[in-house]
PDB file of C-alpha atoms in Angstrom:
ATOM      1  CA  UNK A   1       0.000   0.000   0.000  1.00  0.00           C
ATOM      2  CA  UNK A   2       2.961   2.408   0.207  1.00  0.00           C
ATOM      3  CA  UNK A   3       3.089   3.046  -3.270  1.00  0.00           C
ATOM      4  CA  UNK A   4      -0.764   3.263  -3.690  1.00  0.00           C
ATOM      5  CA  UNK A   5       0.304   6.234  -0.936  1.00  0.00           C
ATOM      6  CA  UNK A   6       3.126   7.785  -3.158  1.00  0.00           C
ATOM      7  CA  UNK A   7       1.241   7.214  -6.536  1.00  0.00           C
ATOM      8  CA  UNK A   8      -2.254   9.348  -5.098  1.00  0.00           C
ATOM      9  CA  UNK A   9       0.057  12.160  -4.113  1.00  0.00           C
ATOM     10  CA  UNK A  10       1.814  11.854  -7.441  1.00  0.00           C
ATOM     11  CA  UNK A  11      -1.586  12.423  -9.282  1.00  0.00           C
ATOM     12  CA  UNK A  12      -2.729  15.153  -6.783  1.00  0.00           C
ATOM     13  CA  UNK A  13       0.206  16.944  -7.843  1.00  0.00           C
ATOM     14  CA  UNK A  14       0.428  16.156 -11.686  1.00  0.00           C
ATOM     15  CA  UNK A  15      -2.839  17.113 -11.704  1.00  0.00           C
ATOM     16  CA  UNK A  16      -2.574  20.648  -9.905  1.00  0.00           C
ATOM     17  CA  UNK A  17       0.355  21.510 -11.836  1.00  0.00           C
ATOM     18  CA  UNK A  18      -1.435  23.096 -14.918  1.00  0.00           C
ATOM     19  CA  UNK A  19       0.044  20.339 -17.576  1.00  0.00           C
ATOM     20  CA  UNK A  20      -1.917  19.850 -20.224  1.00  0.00           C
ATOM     21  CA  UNK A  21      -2.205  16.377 -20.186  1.00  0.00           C
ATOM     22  CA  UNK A  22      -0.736  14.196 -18.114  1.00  0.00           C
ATOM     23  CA  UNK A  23      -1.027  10.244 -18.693  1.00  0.00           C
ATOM     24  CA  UNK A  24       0.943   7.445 -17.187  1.00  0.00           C
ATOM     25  CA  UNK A  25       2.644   5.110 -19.677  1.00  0.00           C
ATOM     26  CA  UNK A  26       2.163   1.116 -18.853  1.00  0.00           C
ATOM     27  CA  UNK A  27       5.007  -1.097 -19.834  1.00  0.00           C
ATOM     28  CA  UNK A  28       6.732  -4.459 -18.383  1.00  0.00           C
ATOM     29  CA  UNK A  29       4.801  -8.128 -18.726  1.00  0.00           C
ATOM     30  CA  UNK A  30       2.962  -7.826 -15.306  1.00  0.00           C
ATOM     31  CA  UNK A  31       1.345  -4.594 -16.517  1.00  0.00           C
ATOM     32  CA  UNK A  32       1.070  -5.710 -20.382  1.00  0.00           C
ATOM     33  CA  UNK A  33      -0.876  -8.749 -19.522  1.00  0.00           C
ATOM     34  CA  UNK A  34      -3.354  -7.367 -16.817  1.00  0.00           C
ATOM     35  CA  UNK A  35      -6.150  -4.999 -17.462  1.00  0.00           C
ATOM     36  CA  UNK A  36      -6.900  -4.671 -13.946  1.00  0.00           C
ATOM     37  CA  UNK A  37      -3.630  -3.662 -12.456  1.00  0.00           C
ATOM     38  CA  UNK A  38      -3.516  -0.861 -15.257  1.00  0.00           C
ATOM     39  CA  UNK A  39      -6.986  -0.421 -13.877  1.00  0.00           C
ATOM     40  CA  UNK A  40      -5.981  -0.366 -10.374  1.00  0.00           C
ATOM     41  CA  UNK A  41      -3.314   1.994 -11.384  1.00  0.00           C
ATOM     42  CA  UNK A  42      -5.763   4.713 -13.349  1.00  0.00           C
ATOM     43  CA  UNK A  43      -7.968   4.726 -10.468  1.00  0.00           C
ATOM     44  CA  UNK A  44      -5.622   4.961  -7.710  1.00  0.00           C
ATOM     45  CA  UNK A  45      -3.285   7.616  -9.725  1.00  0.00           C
ATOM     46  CA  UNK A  46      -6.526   9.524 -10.696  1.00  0.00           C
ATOM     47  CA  UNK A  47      -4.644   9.234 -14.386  1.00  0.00           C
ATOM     48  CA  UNK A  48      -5.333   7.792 -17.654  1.00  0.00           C
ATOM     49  CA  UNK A  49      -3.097   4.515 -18.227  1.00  0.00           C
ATOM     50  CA  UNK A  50      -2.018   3.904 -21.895  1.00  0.00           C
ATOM     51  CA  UNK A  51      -0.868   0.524 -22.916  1.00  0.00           C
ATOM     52  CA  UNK A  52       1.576   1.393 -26.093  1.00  0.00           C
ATOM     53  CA  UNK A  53       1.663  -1.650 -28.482  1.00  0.00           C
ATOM     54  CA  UNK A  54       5.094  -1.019 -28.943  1.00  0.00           C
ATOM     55  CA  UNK A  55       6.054  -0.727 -25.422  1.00  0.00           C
ATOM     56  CA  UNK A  56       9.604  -3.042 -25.228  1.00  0.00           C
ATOM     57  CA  UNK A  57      12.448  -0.890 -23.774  1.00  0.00           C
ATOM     58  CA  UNK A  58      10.472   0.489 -21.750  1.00  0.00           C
ATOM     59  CA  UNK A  59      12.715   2.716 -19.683  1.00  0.00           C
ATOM     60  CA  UNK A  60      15.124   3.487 -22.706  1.00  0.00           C
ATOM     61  CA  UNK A  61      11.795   4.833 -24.640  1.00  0.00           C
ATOM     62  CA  UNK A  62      10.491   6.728 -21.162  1.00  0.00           C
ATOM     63  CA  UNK A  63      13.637   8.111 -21.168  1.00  0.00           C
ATOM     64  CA  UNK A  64      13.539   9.312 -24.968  1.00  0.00           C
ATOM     65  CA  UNK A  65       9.847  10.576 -24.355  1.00  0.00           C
ATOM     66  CA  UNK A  66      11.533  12.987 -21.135  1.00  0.00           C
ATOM     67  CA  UNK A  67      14.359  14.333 -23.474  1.00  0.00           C
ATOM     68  CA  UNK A  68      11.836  14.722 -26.429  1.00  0.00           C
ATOM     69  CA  UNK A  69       9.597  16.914 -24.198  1.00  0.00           C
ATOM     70  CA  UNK A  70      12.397  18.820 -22.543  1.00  0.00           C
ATOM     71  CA  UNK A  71      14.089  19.915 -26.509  1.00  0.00           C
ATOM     72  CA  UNK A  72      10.961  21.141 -27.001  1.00  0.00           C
ATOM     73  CA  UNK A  73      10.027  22.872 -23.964  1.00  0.00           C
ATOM     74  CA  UNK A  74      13.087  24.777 -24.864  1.00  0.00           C
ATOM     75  CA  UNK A  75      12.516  25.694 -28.379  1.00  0.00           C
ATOM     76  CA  UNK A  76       9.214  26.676 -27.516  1.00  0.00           C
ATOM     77  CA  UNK A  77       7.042  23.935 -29.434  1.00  0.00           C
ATOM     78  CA  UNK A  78       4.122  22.231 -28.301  1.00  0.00           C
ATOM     79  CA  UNK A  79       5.042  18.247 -28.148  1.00  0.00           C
ATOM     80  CA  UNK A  80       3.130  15.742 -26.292  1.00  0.00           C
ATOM     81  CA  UNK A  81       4.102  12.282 -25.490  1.00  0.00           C
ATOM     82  CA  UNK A  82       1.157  10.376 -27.300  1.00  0.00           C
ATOM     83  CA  UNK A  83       2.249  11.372 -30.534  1.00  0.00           C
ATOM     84  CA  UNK A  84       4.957   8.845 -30.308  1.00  0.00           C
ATOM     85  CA  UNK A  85       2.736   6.715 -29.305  1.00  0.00           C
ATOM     86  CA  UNK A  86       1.292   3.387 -30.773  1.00  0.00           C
ATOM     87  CA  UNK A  87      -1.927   3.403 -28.267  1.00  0.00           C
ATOM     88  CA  UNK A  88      -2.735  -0.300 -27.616  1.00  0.00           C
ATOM     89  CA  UNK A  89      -5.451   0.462 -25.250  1.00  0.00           C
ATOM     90  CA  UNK A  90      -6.041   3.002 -22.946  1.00  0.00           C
ATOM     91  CA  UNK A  91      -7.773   3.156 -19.046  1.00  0.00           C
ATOM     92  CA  UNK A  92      -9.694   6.114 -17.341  1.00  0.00           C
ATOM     93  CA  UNK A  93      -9.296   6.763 -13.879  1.00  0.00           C
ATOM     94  CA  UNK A  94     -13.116   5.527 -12.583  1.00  0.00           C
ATOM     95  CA  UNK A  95     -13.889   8.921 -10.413  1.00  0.00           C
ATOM     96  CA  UNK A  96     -16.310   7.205  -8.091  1.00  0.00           C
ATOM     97  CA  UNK A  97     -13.404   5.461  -6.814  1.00  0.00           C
ATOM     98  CA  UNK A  98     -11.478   8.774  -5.872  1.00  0.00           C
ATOM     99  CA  UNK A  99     -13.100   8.652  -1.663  1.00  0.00           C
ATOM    100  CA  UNK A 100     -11.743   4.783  -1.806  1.00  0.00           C
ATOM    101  CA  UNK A 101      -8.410   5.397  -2.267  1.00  0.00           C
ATOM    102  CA  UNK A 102      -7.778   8.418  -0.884  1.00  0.00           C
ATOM    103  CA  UNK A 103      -9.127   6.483   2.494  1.00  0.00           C
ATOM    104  CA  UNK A 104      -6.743   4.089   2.260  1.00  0.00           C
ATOM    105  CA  UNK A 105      -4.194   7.031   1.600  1.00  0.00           C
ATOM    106  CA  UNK A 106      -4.937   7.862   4.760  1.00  0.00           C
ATOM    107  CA  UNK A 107      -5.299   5.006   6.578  1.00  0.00           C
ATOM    108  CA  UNK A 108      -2.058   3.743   5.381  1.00  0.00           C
ATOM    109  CA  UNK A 109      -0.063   7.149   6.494  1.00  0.00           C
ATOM    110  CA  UNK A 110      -1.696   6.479   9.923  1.00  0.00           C
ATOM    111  CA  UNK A 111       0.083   2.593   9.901  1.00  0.00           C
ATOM    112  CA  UNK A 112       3.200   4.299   9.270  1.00  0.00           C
ATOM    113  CA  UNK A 113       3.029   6.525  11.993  1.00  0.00           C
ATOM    114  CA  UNK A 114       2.398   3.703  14.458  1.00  0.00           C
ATOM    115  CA  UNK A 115       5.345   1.831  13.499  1.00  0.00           C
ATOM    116  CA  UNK A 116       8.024   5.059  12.995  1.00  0.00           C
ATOM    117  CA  UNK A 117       6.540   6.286  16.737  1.00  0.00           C
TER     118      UNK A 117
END
């Protein structure tokens, strides 16, 4: 549950930042093969999960995407990272969901308080 902790507080503040868009791209076998962690992950994140067909290497082509972004950030153009993309499938966050995880947010911060006190 720790990283459902640091993955709502990621979205909170991806999705206060004013980005435009902001999606989380899926890769590895675990998250290739099952709808419902991506699922999980969408709803827990509070962002849109996109499984790119063409997803091997994935942290050589995350990588790529951040450098892509960042050239043109600086030469003032307007690039986003799903034109690269070969969209396989892609999950919404379900909003009705947002109280559930949030409470567990918080009931997991209060676990980790026991133990570090």
């Amino acid at each position: 549950l720790n990283i459902i902790v640091g993955l709502i507080n990621a979205g909170s503040s991806v999705s206060s930042s004013g980005e435009k868009e902001t999606c989380i791209i899926a890769s590895g076998n675990a998250l290739e093969t099952n709808d419902l962690w991506r699922q999980m992950l969408a709803d827990c994140s509070s962002l849109p999960v996109i499984l790119d067909s063409d997803s091997k290497e994935g942290t050589s082509r995350g990588a790529a995407l951040l450098v892509a972004k960042a050239l043109s950030q600086s030469a003032g153009t307007d690039y986003t990272d799903e034109e690269s993309l070969s969209i396989k499938s892609r999950l919404e966050p379900n909003p009705n969901l947002d109280e559930y995880w949030i409470r567990k947010k918080h009931e997991q911060e209060g676990l980790i308080d026991q133990v570090e006190a």
